Amino acid sequence: MATISTARDERELTESLFARRPLTFDRSLKRNRINRLCTGIAGLFALTAVLPLFLVILYVLLQGGRLISFSMFTELPPPPGLDGGGIGNAILGTMLVTLIASLIAVPIGVGGGIYLTEYSQRGWFAKFVSFGNDVLAGVPSIICGVFVYGIVVATRIFFDQSYSAMAGGIALATLMLPTVIKTTDEGLKLVPQELRWGAYGVGASKFVTVMRITLPAAFTPIATGVVLGIARAAGETAPLIFTALFSPFWPEGVFNPIATMSVLIFNFAIMPYEAQNELAWAASFVLVMMILVANLLARWIASFSRA
Amino acid sequence: MTAAVPPIASDDAFTLRRRPPSDKLVDIGFRQLTLCLASVVAIALLGIFIVVLRGSQDAIQAFGLRFLTTSAWDPVNDQYGALIAIYGTLVSSLLALLIAVPLGVGTAIFITEDLVPTFVRNAVGLMVELLAAIPSVVLGLWAIFVMEPAIRPALNLLHGLLGWSPLFDTVPRGPGMAPAILILVVMILPIITAISRDALNQVPVELRQGAYGVGTTRWGAITSVILPAAVSAITGGVMLALGRAMGETMAVTMIIGNALNFSFSLLAPGNTIAAMLANQFGEASGIQVSALMYAALVLMVLTFLVNVLAQWLVRRLSLRY
């Protein structure tokens, strides 16, 4: 009697565990409903993350784009309270300051990256440099401005000049440097070791190997990083506020205060005059366009390495 | 005495050339040059510390640690305390992080986990990257003229509902802490998304296969296998974003209101260390410069700690897999 019931219990248990259910996807199951709900939430989050970009670009295009005219590129900003004018000096100034920064940061960064990958034995010094590089990348940009203020502006080392385009360029270079070193280091690490062995095998010296083989092989990632670094530097404002300062006139050499688009946006956005606010929108349009083009350029360069 | 056989080696192409001594000089010189260039990083970093530390000496002597706990900022009587700015820096960056982390990690899951067709994923990924490229000052401009007026009704509603609590007890009038936090969210979202995406992509495919093999749903795999595997790298990314949020200057400066009076309220104008530096450094003189340098030192120490912690977390993950 007992054995029979046990056998029946067992059969029931087996049936409930291995019940024959259809193996098709059942939308109404709890786990599937939760799955759909979570996917929906993630999609909503992604939408929320992308929304600001749409709104910002839309407004910059609408507000700034309608103000773009030839005179915008050739004229000086008007004195506060007057209409008209352009942002010619700021466009020129941004280019000049970014150029100075690149001329300083790119050689130093590429050289430092070469040292890290090609020469250092990853000893304490190399570790310290790459750690310092990461720390430098995390230093707030305004602190870089304070630093350059302390060593260039306050000390007046350039012909007794205080605020200058040069000081602004140095401040931006401090910001670009970590990016350039990092991308050079990572780019060179990707170069196959066999290429170097091949070069040494035919009797090339280390210098020739680096210059003719390794650097050209890593050109694409380095160039991508440099372009992105330049684009970022062009939009930086905080370190320029008290190094390059601002000037309502055309650039007067690299040892004088200079106008830049980013500082112009900052200064003119908080002015209570319509004309100045409009110039700020126009400058935003030009700046955002330049940065988007630089980003597309970087993508285009990067696409070569995949081909 | 027979006719001399011309030596084969006379053909230049086959001669073993002795390397000229200049080659070695070039080699050594180039090595030294790159060494010097690499040291520039170390010099710059130490230089920043020395400049800020030396610049803040006067203020440290004059105010000591009282600087961190008082909120007087009075250039006329040369009394300085950075409490408003320190409170603003911490509150704005932490609250921004609180909002940005779910959004950023959710977006990262959305673009790594095969939930939608590839072109949607690529489009969202590209857009988040472009968002990171928009200059802070442009976001600030947008925040002043577009975002702040648009969200003011919502903030007013918040004030109406929660006005009894000290966090919402002021009427929102233009710039303030709340819009600054929202613009910070926009600025740190791309960092969190990018780092979370990399972390999720690095999770070994065998882990996913194992999870799907025992019959879990996609979200079961994400929440109980993939996210735990990626959590320390994501935490590292979140810390990096926190460092960025604390140092973020332009957009915050333009929208936070640069308050001179202390207020707990998120709807009132506030201040951050970075905003204070941006606003006052150019026109400061005397001990005010030193006080600002002191504030910069505080900001630098805060971001330094956060960044080192972040790197430690990121490095720990790369060891595990």
XYZ file of C-alpha atoms in Angstrom:
628
model
C 0.000 0.000 0.000
C 2.633 2.447 1.075
C 4.912 1.586 -1.806
C 2.140 2.119 -4.334
C 1.305 5.575 -3.040
C 4.981 6.496 -3.043
C 5.238 5.408 -6.626
C 2.225 7.517 -7.505
C 3.658 10.505 -5.647
C 6.860 10.069 -7.514
C 5.071 9.950 -10.834
C 3.139 13.111 -9.981
C 6.344 14.814 -8.960
C 8.050 13.784 -12.174
C 5.120 14.959 -14.207
C 5.025 18.363 -12.543
C 8.807 18.778 -12.925
C 9.005 17.587 -16.506
C 5.539 18.523 -17.630
C 5.212 18.640 -21.385
C 4.784 22.266 -22.173
C 5.110 23.721 -25.648
C 8.653 25.089 -26.201
C 7.397 28.230 -27.910
C 8.044 31.725 -26.619
C 5.267 32.770 -24.277
C 4.916 36.555 -24.042
C 2.704 36.406 -20.970
C 5.246 34.706 -18.708
C 6.331 36.884 -15.818
C 10.015 36.717 -16.769
C 9.262 37.785 -20.316
C 7.106 40.658 -19.169
C 9.880 41.855 -16.851
C 12.339 41.475 -19.712
C 10.267 43.719 -21.967
C 9.761 46.238 -19.175
C 13.524 46.479 -18.543
C 14.262 46.873 -22.232
C 11.753 49.675 -22.357
C 13.356 51.388 -19.370
C 16.831 51.097 -20.903
C 15.511 52.539 -24.149
C 13.926 55.398 -22.224
C 17.248 56.074 -20.460
C 19.116 56.051 -23.778
C 16.560 58.460 -25.201
C 16.962 60.765 -22.194
C 20.730 60.646 -22.636
C 20.538 61.602 -26.306
C 17.802 64.214 -25.893
C 20.059 67.040 -24.596
C 22.332 66.621 -27.595
C 19.396 67.038 -29.962
C 18.109 70.071 -28.094
C 21.516 71.752 -27.819
C 22.422 71.199 -31.459
C 18.954 72.207 -32.589
C 19.080 75.484 -30.681
C 22.654 76.252 -31.693
C 21.765 75.592 -35.337
C 18.556 77.623 -35.223
C 19.760 80.503 -33.060
C 23.323 80.676 -34.349
C 22.787 79.577 -37.917
C 20.364 82.351 -38.778
C 22.892 84.952 -37.603
C 25.737 83.649 -39.742
C 26.689 86.115 -42.424
C 29.843 87.317 -44.106
C 30.240 90.240 -41.731
C 30.121 87.811 -38.801
C 33.527 86.520 -39.889
C 35.123 89.847 -40.757
C 33.950 92.383 -38.204
C 34.816 93.147 -34.606
C 32.267 92.816 -31.794
C 30.486 96.117 -31.105
C 30.840 98.011 -27.829
C 28.193 96.999 -25.267
C 24.800 98.348 -26.146
C 25.381 98.760 -29.886
C 24.116 96.465 -32.629
C 25.832 94.655 -35.463
C 29.420 93.555 -35.589
C 30.958 90.119 -35.821
C 33.278 87.700 -34.156
C 36.196 87.806 -36.614
C 38.811 88.495 -33.958
C 37.545 85.664 -31.764
C 37.666 83.120 -34.609
C 41.211 84.189 -35.438
C 42.143 84.156 -31.747
C 40.785 80.654 -31.148
C 42.799 79.393 -34.107
C 45.954 81.142 -32.906
C 45.694 79.955 -29.295
C 44.877 76.390 -30.366
C 47.809 76.459 -32.794
C 50.200 77.553 -30.028
C 48.844 74.809 -27.773
C 49.271 72.163 -30.474
C 52.807 73.307 -31.306
C 53.726 72.803 -27.657
C 51.690 69.731 -26.741
C 52.048 67.555 -29.860
C 55.880 67.284 -29.990
C 56.147 66.871 -26.216
C 53.301 64.379 -26.099
C 54.485 62.265 -29.025
C 58.056 62.300 -27.680
C 56.890 61.318 -24.211
C 54.734 58.557 -25.662
C 57.708 57.250 -27.666
C 59.772 57.175 -24.493
C 57.100 55.225 -22.612
C 56.643 52.545 -25.271
C 59.998 52.288 -27.030
C 62.654 53.129 -24.467
C 61.459 52.731 -20.908
C 61.699 49.310 -19.291
C 58.451 50.143 -17.468
C 60.506 50.830 -14.358
C 59.552 53.217 -11.575
C 60.112 56.321 -13.700
C 57.892 55.154 -16.549
C 55.263 54.065 -14.040
C 55.450 57.465 -12.395
C 55.111 59.223 -15.771
C 52.074 57.225 -16.835
C 50.485 57.581 -13.402
C 51.264 61.317 -13.459
C 49.762 61.472 -16.914
C 46.506 59.982 -15.676
C 46.477 62.358 -12.718
C 47.188 65.323 -15.008
C 44.282 64.260 -17.205
C 42.031 64.432 -14.157
C 43.209 67.858 -12.969
C 40.315 70.288 -13.450
C 40.956 72.619 -16.372
C 40.486 75.681 -14.194
C 43.410 74.526 -12.023
C 45.589 74.391 -15.153
C 44.552 78.016 -15.647
C 45.568 78.866 -12.078
C 48.910 77.118 -12.658
C 49.703 79.044 -15.844
C 48.519 82.232 -14.156
C 51.042 81.518 -11.418
C 54.015 80.782 -13.680
C 53.368 83.011 -16.713
C 50.890 85.770 -15.953
C 51.908 86.679 -12.409
C 55.644 86.417 -13.071
C 55.464 88.348 -16.363
C 58.224 86.254 -17.898
C 57.321 87.165 -21.499
C 58.734 90.656 -22.078
C 57.033 91.872 -18.931
C 53.635 91.059 -20.458
C 50.975 89.623 -18.177
C 47.844 88.232 -19.869
C 48.727 86.934 -23.321
C 47.787 84.566 -26.127
C 50.976 82.696 -25.290
C 49.836 82.106 -21.693
C 46.485 80.848 -23.009
C 48.253 78.523 -25.419
C 50.435 77.104 -22.659
C 47.376 76.522 -20.471
C 45.610 74.650 -23.275
C 48.802 72.685 -23.964
C 48.787 71.447 -20.341
C 45.289 70.133 -20.999
C 46.152 68.505 -24.340
C 49.377 66.887 -23.183
C 47.856 63.893 -21.307
C 45.598 63.023 -24.259
C 48.458 63.109 -26.761
C 50.790 61.038 -24.572
C 48.089 58.478 -23.866
C 47.094 58.032 -27.508
C 50.730 57.859 -28.666
C 51.539 55.283 -26.003
C 48.475 53.173 -26.806
C 49.016 53.547 -30.560
C 52.653 52.467 -30.428
C 51.785 49.504 -28.221
C 49.511 48.218 -30.996
C 52.394 48.097 -33.517
C 53.366 44.420 -33.921
C 56.725 43.547 -32.402
C 57.679 41.711 -35.620
C 57.908 45.039 -37.474
C 60.590 46.218 -35.048
C 62.473 42.909 -35.238
C 62.387 43.141 -39.027
C 63.881 46.611 -38.936
C 66.644 45.579 -36.512
C 67.223 42.486 -38.688
C 68.174 44.552 -41.717
C 70.480 46.613 -39.522
C 68.428 49.719 -38.767
C 69.367 51.656 -35.659
C 66.800 52.273 -32.946
C 66.286 55.876 -34.032
C 65.674 54.858 -37.667
C 63.337 52.077 -36.557
C 61.217 54.457 -34.507
C 61.154 57.197 -37.120
C 60.692 55.112 -40.283
C 58.825 52.042 -39.066
C 57.072 52.321 -35.718
C 55.782 55.915 -35.857
C 54.346 55.619 -39.403
C 52.717 52.324 -38.421
C 51.029 54.026 -35.480
C 50.185 57.198 -37.400
C 46.431 56.600 -37.536
C 45.690 56.263 -33.804
C 48.092 59.092 -32.967
C 46.523 61.423 -35.527
C 43.035 60.547 -34.287
C 44.022 61.359 -30.730
C 45.701 64.611 -31.719
C 42.690 65.808 -33.715
C 40.354 65.000 -30.821
C 42.722 66.738 -28.403
C 42.797 69.853 -30.566
C 39.016 69.846 -30.861
C 38.703 69.647 -27.101
C 41.243 72.403 -26.546
C 39.448 74.705 -28.995
C 36.304 74.545 -26.883
C 37.993 74.971 -23.507
C 37.173 78.165 -21.706
C 38.063 77.939 -18.039
C 41.877 78.121 -18.381
C 41.610 81.009 -20.859
C 39.545 83.362 -18.694
C 42.560 84.562 -16.759
C 45.431 83.639 -19.061
C 44.469 84.813 -22.548
C 41.839 87.123 -21.059
C 39.765 88.824 -23.774
C 40.233 91.651 -26.214
C 37.639 93.456 -28.304
C 40.260 94.181 -30.975
C 42.112 92.223 -33.634
C 44.971 90.076 -32.275
C 48.060 92.171 -31.548
C 50.722 89.490 -31.489
C 51.053 86.502 -29.237
C 52.209 88.439 -26.170
C 49.010 90.444 -25.775
C 45.554 89.509 -24.533
C 43.524 87.866 -27.255
C 39.868 87.169 -27.980
C 38.700 83.569 -28.257
C 35.278 82.256 -29.189
C 34.820 80.356 -25.938
C 35.613 83.349 -23.708
C 33.455 85.507 -25.978
C 30.511 83.163 -25.407
C 31.089 83.273 -21.650
C 31.433 87.055 -21.507
C 28.598 87.877 -23.882
C 26.114 85.308 -22.585
C 25.742 87.096 -19.271
C 25.536 90.601 -20.742
C 22.072 92.145 -20.699
C 22.306 93.239 -24.362
C 20.557 91.465 -27.232
C 23.389 92.069 -29.727
C 25.993 90.509 -27.457
C 23.792 87.498 -26.736
C 23.345 86.993 -30.465
C 27.102 87.105 -31.007
C 27.435 84.444 -28.314
C 25.005 82.197 -30.211
C 26.836 82.831 -33.475
C 30.162 81.979 -31.844
C 28.604 78.804 -30.429
C 27.469 77.860 -33.921
C 30.961 78.313 -35.377
C 32.606 76.528 -32.442
C 30.218 73.556 -32.468
C 30.573 73.235 -36.243
C 34.371 73.256 -35.967
C 34.296 70.613 -33.256
C 31.821 68.376 -35.074
C 33.930 68.605 -38.236
C 37.050 67.750 -36.231
C 35.262 64.733 -34.748
C 34.160 63.526 -38.171
C 37.725 64.079 -39.411
C 39.040 61.959 -36.532
C 36.568 59.198 -37.426
C 37.622 59.404 -41.050
C 41.286 59.077 -40.100
C 40.490 56.210 -37.750
C 38.654 54.351 -40.516
C 41.984 53.845 -42.316
C 43.296 51.529 -39.651
C 40.358 49.154 -40.094
C 40.741 48.948 -43.875
C 101.158 37.081 -60.170
C 98.186 35.976 -62.194
C 95.578 38.503 -63.114
C 94.074 39.734 -59.890
C 90.519 38.596 -59.384
C 88.495 41.664 -58.588
C 87.177 41.279 -55.046
C 83.495 40.471 -55.044
C 82.942 42.707 -52.083
C 83.648 45.768 -54.168
C 79.991 45.814 -55.129
C 78.641 48.324 -52.628
C 75.292 46.651 -52.228
C 76.835 43.630 -50.567
C 79.352 45.363 -48.335
C 78.850 45.038 -44.645
C 78.891 48.630 -43.574
C 80.360 49.559 -40.248
C 77.859 51.759 -38.481
C 79.264 55.282 -38.281
C 79.750 56.629 -34.759
C 77.296 59.407 -35.482
C 74.503 56.833 -35.588
C 75.133 55.929 -32.015
C 75.173 59.583 -30.995
C 71.842 60.135 -32.745
C 70.421 57.083 -31.011
C 71.526 58.152 -27.552
C 70.537 61.748 -28.187
C 67.042 60.734 -29.297
C 66.599 58.550 -26.241
C 67.620 61.412 -23.968
C 65.306 63.790 -25.837
C 62.260 61.557 -25.403
C 63.222 61.055 -21.764
C 63.208 64.833 -21.274
C 59.860 65.168 -23.064
C 58.360 62.438 -20.878
C 59.594 64.231 -17.764
C 57.613 67.324 -18.811
C 54.491 65.547 -17.541
C 56.057 64.979 -14.139
C 57.369 68.549 -14.060
C 53.976 69.986 -15.028
C 52.206 67.953 -12.363
C 54.679 68.883 -9.637
C 54.625 72.467 -10.928
C 50.856 72.654 -10.513
C 51.116 71.412 -6.931
C 53.970 73.785 -6.081
C 52.344 76.858 -7.649
C 49.000 76.272 -5.951
C 50.608 75.351 -2.615
C 52.942 78.353 -2.593
C 50.207 80.696 -3.755
C 47.927 79.610 -0.948
C 50.531 79.960 1.837
C 49.319 83.409 2.946
C 45.699 82.339 3.136
C 46.556 79.121 4.961
C 48.434 81.119 7.563
C 45.718 83.739 7.867
C 42.653 81.476 7.987
C 43.893 77.960 8.699
C 41.271 75.223 8.706
C 38.617 77.785 9.640
C 38.602 78.482 5.854
C 36.819 75.185 5.257
C 34.006 75.738 7.750
C 33.101 79.426 7.480
C 31.106 81.025 4.716
C 32.218 84.652 4.869
C 33.527 85.876 1.522
C 34.254 89.512 2.037
C 36.967 91.102 -0.136
C 36.447 94.475 1.545
C 37.407 93.254 5.018
C 39.675 90.460 3.740
C 37.699 87.716 5.435
C 37.437 84.510 3.475
C 35.782 81.139 4.033
C 34.961 78.622 1.350
C 32.093 76.717 2.955
C 29.508 77.792 0.339
C 31.770 76.716 -2.487
C 32.808 73.432 -0.890
C 29.198 72.563 -0.042
C 28.132 73.499 -3.569
C 30.918 71.459 -5.179
C 30.115 68.331 -3.184
C 26.329 68.577 -3.378
C 26.166 69.429 -7.076
C 28.598 66.726 -8.150
C 27.142 63.989 -5.936
C 23.533 64.698 -6.907
C 24.494 64.910 -10.575
C 26.208 61.554 -10.194
C 23.112 60.090 -8.555
C 21.011 61.023 -11.600
C 23.645 60.288 -14.243
C 24.654 56.798 -13.080
C 21.359 55.013 -13.822
C 20.951 56.936 -17.073
C 24.530 56.280 -18.181
C 24.651 52.616 -17.222
C 21.189 52.075 -18.733
C 22.336 53.655 -21.984
C 25.506 51.561 -21.961
C 23.429 48.387 -21.551
C 21.161 49.588 -24.331
C 24.067 49.948 -26.759
C 26.022 46.817 -25.814
C 23.468 44.086 -25.179
C 21.794 43.400 -28.515
C 18.459 44.822 -27.431
C 17.921 46.770 -30.625
C 19.155 46.629 -34.247
C 22.798 47.508 -34.825
C 22.164 50.828 -36.576
C 20.167 52.145 -33.613
C 22.968 51.127 -31.265
C 25.610 52.780 -33.445
C 23.547 55.931 -33.771
C 23.027 56.227 -30.012
C 26.736 55.512 -29.388
C 27.807 58.155 -31.893
C 25.446 60.719 -30.424
C 26.663 60.152 -26.883
C 30.242 60.612 -28.105
C 29.313 63.851 -29.854
C 27.615 65.039 -26.672
C 30.981 64.673 -24.928
C 32.565 66.915 -27.563
C 30.211 69.872 -27.132
C 32.097 72.606 -25.276
C 31.028 73.262 -21.737
C 30.546 76.961 -22.441
C 28.003 76.209 -25.200
C 26.061 73.999 -22.802
C 26.183 76.875 -20.323
C 24.754 79.265 -22.902
C 22.009 76.767 -23.704
C 21.313 76.285 -20.017
C 20.864 80.025 -19.452
C 18.569 80.742 -22.389
C 16.750 77.460 -23.024
C 16.947 74.910 -20.241
C 16.476 77.073 -17.181
C 13.326 78.866 -18.425
C 11.952 75.527 -19.581
C 12.354 73.720 -16.275
C 11.364 76.609 -14.014
C 7.681 75.545 -13.868
C 8.778 72.073 -12.778
C 11.002 73.566 -10.103
C 8.148 75.788 -8.949
C 5.963 72.710 -8.660
C 8.705 71.040 -6.614
C 8.823 74.080 -4.359
C 5.042 73.982 -3.958
C 5.024 70.314 -3.024
C 8.174 70.081 -0.927
C 8.591 73.658 0.197
C 8.525 72.578 3.866
C 11.910 70.867 3.591
C 15.070 72.980 3.781
C 16.216 71.523 0.450
C 13.394 73.204 -1.475
C 12.403 76.164 0.665
C 13.280 78.967 -1.752
C 11.307 80.172 -4.745
C 13.303 79.369 -7.903
C 14.265 82.586 -9.676
C 16.585 81.941 -12.561
C 20.019 80.521 -11.950
C 20.469 78.098 -9.094
C 21.781 74.817 -7.888
C 19.089 72.638 -9.531
C 19.725 73.745 -13.148
C 23.464 73.471 -12.493
C 23.012 69.876 -11.361
C 20.998 69.082 -14.494
C 23.651 70.544 -16.795
C 26.301 68.576 -14.884
C 24.288 65.426 -15.563
C 24.421 66.213 -19.281
C 28.177 66.729 -19.071
C 29.118 63.562 -17.165
C 26.653 61.212 -18.866
C 28.959 60.576 -21.864
C 31.868 59.630 -19.571
C 29.798 57.154 -17.574
C 28.241 55.715 -20.737
C 31.584 55.336 -22.528
C 33.335 53.656 -19.614
C 30.371 51.399 -18.785
C 30.151 50.403 -22.442
C 33.840 49.448 -22.486
C 33.432 47.532 -19.235
C 30.399 45.620 -20.535
C 32.158 44.824 -23.795
C 35.068 43.376 -21.850
C 32.909 40.841 -19.999
C 33.998 37.451 -21.413
C 31.563 35.988 -23.913
C 31.702 32.631 -22.089
C 29.976 34.229 -19.095
C 27.062 35.319 -21.272
C 26.898 31.960 -22.996
C 26.857 30.235 -19.638
C 24.030 32.438 -18.420
C 21.920 31.926 -21.547
C 22.764 28.215 -21.466
C 20.944 27.715 -18.158
C 17.921 29.378 -19.680
C 17.856 32.875 -18.270
C 16.225 35.784 -20.018
C 18.386 38.584 -21.383
C 17.773 40.818 -18.386
C 18.311 37.941 -16.006
C 21.767 37.558 -17.537
C 22.419 41.289 -17.400
C 21.457 41.783 -13.776
C 22.869 38.624 -12.246
C 25.914 37.859 -14.413
C 27.089 40.656 -16.690
C 26.664 43.686 -14.425
C 28.328 42.031 -11.394
C 31.266 41.060 -13.613
C 31.667 44.637 -14.850
C 30.847 46.417 -11.622
C 34.320 47.445 -10.503
C 35.229 48.958 -13.880
C 31.917 50.795 -13.924
C 32.578 52.063 -10.408
C 35.971 53.300 -11.595
C 34.276 55.148 -14.445
C 31.747 56.633 -12.057
C 34.569 57.920 -9.858
C 36.269 59.471 -12.886
C 32.987 61.169 -13.727
C 32.751 62.425 -10.135
C 36.215 63.968 -10.485
C 35.145 65.606 -13.711
C 31.923 66.909 -12.155
C 33.764 68.460 -9.221
C 36.169 70.300 -11.511
C 33.645 71.241 -14.177
C 33.693 74.996 -14.521
C 32.055 76.879 -17.347
C 28.519 75.549 -17.622
C 28.198 75.502 -13.846
C 29.600 79.016 -13.460
C 27.082 80.357 -15.953
C 23.997 78.768 -14.399
C 24.641 78.266 -10.670
C 24.119 81.897 -9.671
C 27.361 82.478 -7.722
C 25.727 82.932 -4.352
C 27.427 84.814 -1.556
C 25.093 83.561 1.153
C 24.870 80.041 2.388
C 21.685 78.123 1.700
C 20.838 74.444 1.907
C 18.176 74.875 -0.746
C 18.692 73.327 -4.159
C 16.444 75.941 -5.721
C 18.520 78.857 -4.470
C 21.665 80.146 -6.169
C 24.787 78.286 -5.099
C 28.477 78.311 -5.840
C 31.266 75.850 -6.500
C 35.014 76.173 -6.059
C 35.570 76.075 -9.814
C 32.877 78.694 -10.422
C 34.355 80.913 -7.734
C 37.786 80.704 -9.363
C 36.374 81.443 -12.810
C 34.468 84.466 -11.555
C 36.963 86.102 -9.258
C 40.478 85.066 -10.174
C 40.954 87.568 -12.993
C 40.013 90.554 -10.831
C 41.369 89.431 -7.472
C 44.291 91.082 -5.756
C 46.204 90.777 -2.511
C 45.130 88.085 -0.104
C 42.037 87.315 -2.180
C 44.327 85.677 -4.762
C 45.815 83.603 -1.997
C 42.375 82.649 -0.677
C 41.327 81.586 -4.168
C 44.517 79.531 -4.485
C 43.627 77.911 -1.155
C 40.214 77.011 -2.571
C 41.952 75.663 -5.689
C 44.144 73.543 -3.431
C 41.069 72.078 -1.754
C 39.539 71.286 -5.152
C 42.793 69.753 -6.352
C 43.133 67.507 -3.317
C 39.494 66.382 -3.677
C 39.812 65.546 -7.385
C 43.200 63.927 -6.811
C 41.790 61.545 -4.208
C 38.793 60.683 -6.371
C 40.953 60.106 -9.462
C 43.479 57.907 -7.691
C 40.650 55.823 -6.261
C 39.114 55.568 -9.732
C 42.363 54.385 -11.309
C 42.881 51.853 -8.562
C 39.408 50.427 -9.226
C 39.912 50.322 -12.998
C 43.302 48.639 -12.599
C 41.900 46.026 -10.243
C 39.425 44.870 -12.843
C 42.001 44.548 -15.614
C 43.881 42.118 -13.399
C 40.904 39.865 -12.880
C 40.130 38.972 -16.480
